[in-house]
CSV table of C-alpha atoms in Angstrom, one decimal:
chain,number,residue,atom,x,y,z
A,1,MET,CA,15.9,-5.1,11.8
A,2,SER,CA,12.6,-4.2,11.7
A,3,TYR,CA,11.3,-0.5,9.9
A,4,GLN,CA,8.5,1.1,11.6
A,5,PHE,CA,5.2,1.5,9.8
A,6,PRO,CA,5.1,3.9,8.1
A,7,SER,CA,8.5,5.4,7.4
A,8,GLU,CA,10.8,6.1,5.1
A,9,ALA,CA,13.0,3.5,5.9
A,10,TRP,CA,9.6,0.9,5.2
A,11,ALA,CA,8.7,2.3,1.7
A,12,THR,CA,12.6,1.7,1.2
A,13,ALA,CA,12.3,-2.0,2.1
A,14,TYR,CA,8.7,-1.7,0.7
A,15,GLN,CA,10.5,-1.3,-3.0
A,16,LYS,CA,13.2,-4.0,-2.5
A,17,ALA,CA,10.4,-6.2,-1.4
A,18,VAL,CA,7.9,-5.6,-4.3
A,19,ASN,CA,10.9,-6.1,-6.6
A,20,ASP,CA,12.2,-9.1,-5.1
A,21,ASN,CA,8.5,-10.7,-5.8
A,22,PRO,CA,8.6,-12.7,-8.8
A,23,GLN,CA,5.3,-13.3,-8.7
A,24,TYR,CA,4.3,-9.3,-8.6
A,25,ARG,CA,6.2,-9.2,-11.8
A,26,THR,CA,4.1,-11.7,-13.3
A,27,ALA,CA,0.8,-10.2,-11.8
A,28,GLY,CA,1.6,-6.7,-12.5
A,29,LYS,CA,2.9,-6.5,-15.8
A,30,ASP,CA,-0.3,-5.3,-17.1
A,31,TRP,CA,-0.5,-2.5,-14.4
A,32,THR,CA,0.0,0.8,-16.6
A,33,HIS,CA,-2.3,3.2,-14.9
A,34,GLY,CA,0.2,5.6,-12.8
A,35,LYS,CA,1.0,5.8,-8.9
A,36,VAL,CA,-0.9,4.4,-6.3
A,37,ALA,CA,-0.7,5.9,-2.6
A,38,PHE,CA,-1.5,3.6,0.5
A,39,ILE,CA,-2.7,6.8,2.9
A,40,VAL,CA,-3.0,6.3,6.7
A,41,LYS,CA,-5.3,8.3,8.0
A,42,ALA,CA,-4.2,10.5,10.8
A,43,ASP,CA,-4.3,9.1,14.5
A,44,PRO,CA,-2.2,11.4,17.1
A,45,THR,CA,-3.0,8.7,19.8
A,46,ILE,CA,-0.2,6.6,18.4
A,47,ASP,CA,1.7,10.0,17.5
A,48,LEU,CA,0.4,10.4,13.6
A,49,PRO,CA,-1.2,13.7,14.1
A,50,GLY,CA,-1.4,14.0,10.1
A,51,ASP,CA,-2.6,11.6,7.0
A,52,MET,CA,0.6,9.9,6.3
A,53,ALA,CA,1.2,7.7,2.8
A,54,ILE,CA,3.8,5.6,1.2
A,55,LEU,CA,3.4,6.7,-2.7
A,56,LEU,CA,4.5,3.5,-5.0
A,57,ASP,CA,5.6,4.0,-8.6
A,58,VAL,CA,4.6,0.7,-10.0
A,59,ASN,CA,4.4,-0.3,-13.6
A,60,ALA,CA,4.5,-3.2,-16.0
A,61,GLY,CA,5.7,-5.4,-12.8
A,62,ALA,CA,8.0,-3.6,-11.6
A,63,CYS,CA,8.3,-0.7,-8.4
A,64,HIS,CA,10.4,2.4,-9.6
A,65,GLY,CA,10.1,4.2,-6.5
A,66,ALA,CA,8.2,4.3,-2.9
A,67,ALA,CA,8.6,7.2,-1.0
A,68,TYR,CA,6.9,8.6,2.5
A,69,MET,CA,5.2,11.3,2.5
A,70,THR,CA,2.3,13.2,3.5
A,71,GLY,CA,-1.4,11.9,2.5
A,72,ASP,CA,-1.8,15.5,0.6
A,73,GLU,CA,0.8,15.0,-1.4
A,74,ALA,CA,0.6,11.6,-2.2
A,75,ARG,CA,-2.9,12.1,-2.8
A,76,THR,CA,-2.1,15.5,-6.0
A,77,GLY,CA,0.5,12.2,-6.9
A,78,ALA,CA,-1.2,9.5,-7.6
A,79,ALA,CA,-3.7,8.4,-10.1
A,80,PHE,CA,-5.2,6.2,-7.5
A,81,ALA,CA,-5.4,6.5,-3.5
A,82,VAL,CA,-6.9,3.5,-0.8
A,83,GLU,CA,-6.9,5.2,2.2
A,84,GLY,CA,-7.7,3.9,6.0
A,85,PRO,CA,-7.2,3.8,9.7
A,86,TYR,CA,-3.6,2.6,11.0
A,87,ASP,CA,-5.2,-0.7,12.6
A,88,ASN,CA,-7.1,-1.8,9.2
A,89,TRP,CA,-3.4,-1.1,7.2
A,90,LYS,CA,-1.8,-3.2,10.4
A,91,GLN,CA,-4.6,-5.9,10.2
A,92,LEU,CA,-3.7,-6.5,6.3
A,93,ILE,CA,0.1,-6.6,6.7
A,94,VAL,CA,0.0,-8.7,9.9
A,95,ASP,CA,-3.0,-10.7,9.0
A,96,GLY,CA,-3.1,-10.8,5.2
A,97,LEU,CA,-6.4,-9.4,5.0
A,98,ASP,CA,-7.4,-10.1,1.3
A,99,PRO,CA,-6.9,-6.1,0.0
A,100,ILE,CA,-9.5,-6.1,-2.6
A,101,LYS,CA,-11.6,-7.3,0.4
A,102,ALA,CA,-10.9,-4.7,2.8
A,103,LEU,CA,-12.2,-2.7,-0.2
A,104,MET,CA,-15.6,-4.3,-0.6
A,105,GLN,CA,-16.0,-4.2,3.0
A,106,GLY,CA,-15.0,-0.7,3.8
A,107,ARG,CA,-12.2,-1.3,5.5
A,108,LEU,CA,-9.8,0.7,3.3
A,109,ARG,CA,-11.5,3.6,1.1
A,110,LEU,CA,-10.5,3.9,-2.7
A,111,THR,CA,-10.3,7.9,-2.8
A,112,LYS,CA,-9.1,8.8,-6.1
A,113,GLY,CA,-8.7,6.3,-9.2
A,114,HIS,CA,-11.2,4.2,-11.1
A,115,LEU,CA,-12.4,0.6,-8.6
A,116,PRO,CA,-13.4,-1.1,-11.5
A,117,THR,CA,-9.6,-0.9,-12.9
A,118,MET,CA,-8.6,-1.7,-9.6
A,119,ILE,CA,-10.6,-4.9,-9.2
A,120,ARG,CA,-9.3,-6.2,-12.2
A,121,TYR,CA,-5.6,-6.4,-10.4
A,122,VAL,CA,-6.4,-8.6,-7.7
A,123,GLU,CA,-3.8,-11.1,-8.2
A,124,SER,CA,-1.4,-7.6,-8.8
A,125,SER,CA,-2.9,-6.5,-5.6
A,126,LYS,CA,-2.2,-9.4,-3.7
A,127,GLN,CA,1.4,-9.8,-4.3
A,128,LEU,CA,1.6,-6.4,-3.2
A,129,LEU,CA,0.5,-7.4,0.2
A,130,ALA,CA,2.7,-10.6,0.0
A,131,SER,CA,5.6,-8.2,-0.6
A,132,ALA,CA,4.5,-5.7,2.0
A,133,GLN,CA,4.4,-8.9,4.6
A,134,ASN,CA,7.8,-9.6,4.0
A,135,VAL,CA,8.8,-6.6,5.2
A,136,PRO,CA,10.4,-7.1,8.7
A,137,THR,CA,7.9,-4.3,10.3
A,138,SER,CA,7.6,-2.8,13.6
A,139,PHE,CA,4.1,-1.2,14.6
A,140,ARG,CA,2.9,2.0,16.6
A,141,MET,CA,1.5,1.1,19.9
């Protein structure tokens, strides 16, 4: 079974994958800076008419929730918001593009939160990506 990205089912599977990742528990143990939103920009060509997001409630090496919602809802509820086009999120998950490098190259943008704080958690970010890569994922065409 695979889960369409992004969706509520994918968010639920992602939360489980994060919590099943022992490397994330170690790398993320010092993260106490609030929820993180991963926002996929609207793309009507793939039936994504508005910005959609996964809001991660991560704290001290555990994921206490992952919810699928509109981009606006996620921006309101997040301490950090990372935004980008669908194809860049897909490339991140499929190819394992380094998430911090994607931010520095402008493929993704930090639109809310403190970039130096985010950069301090490079390994945590990599483990969140590794967790996403463990979710059986199908992508929109």
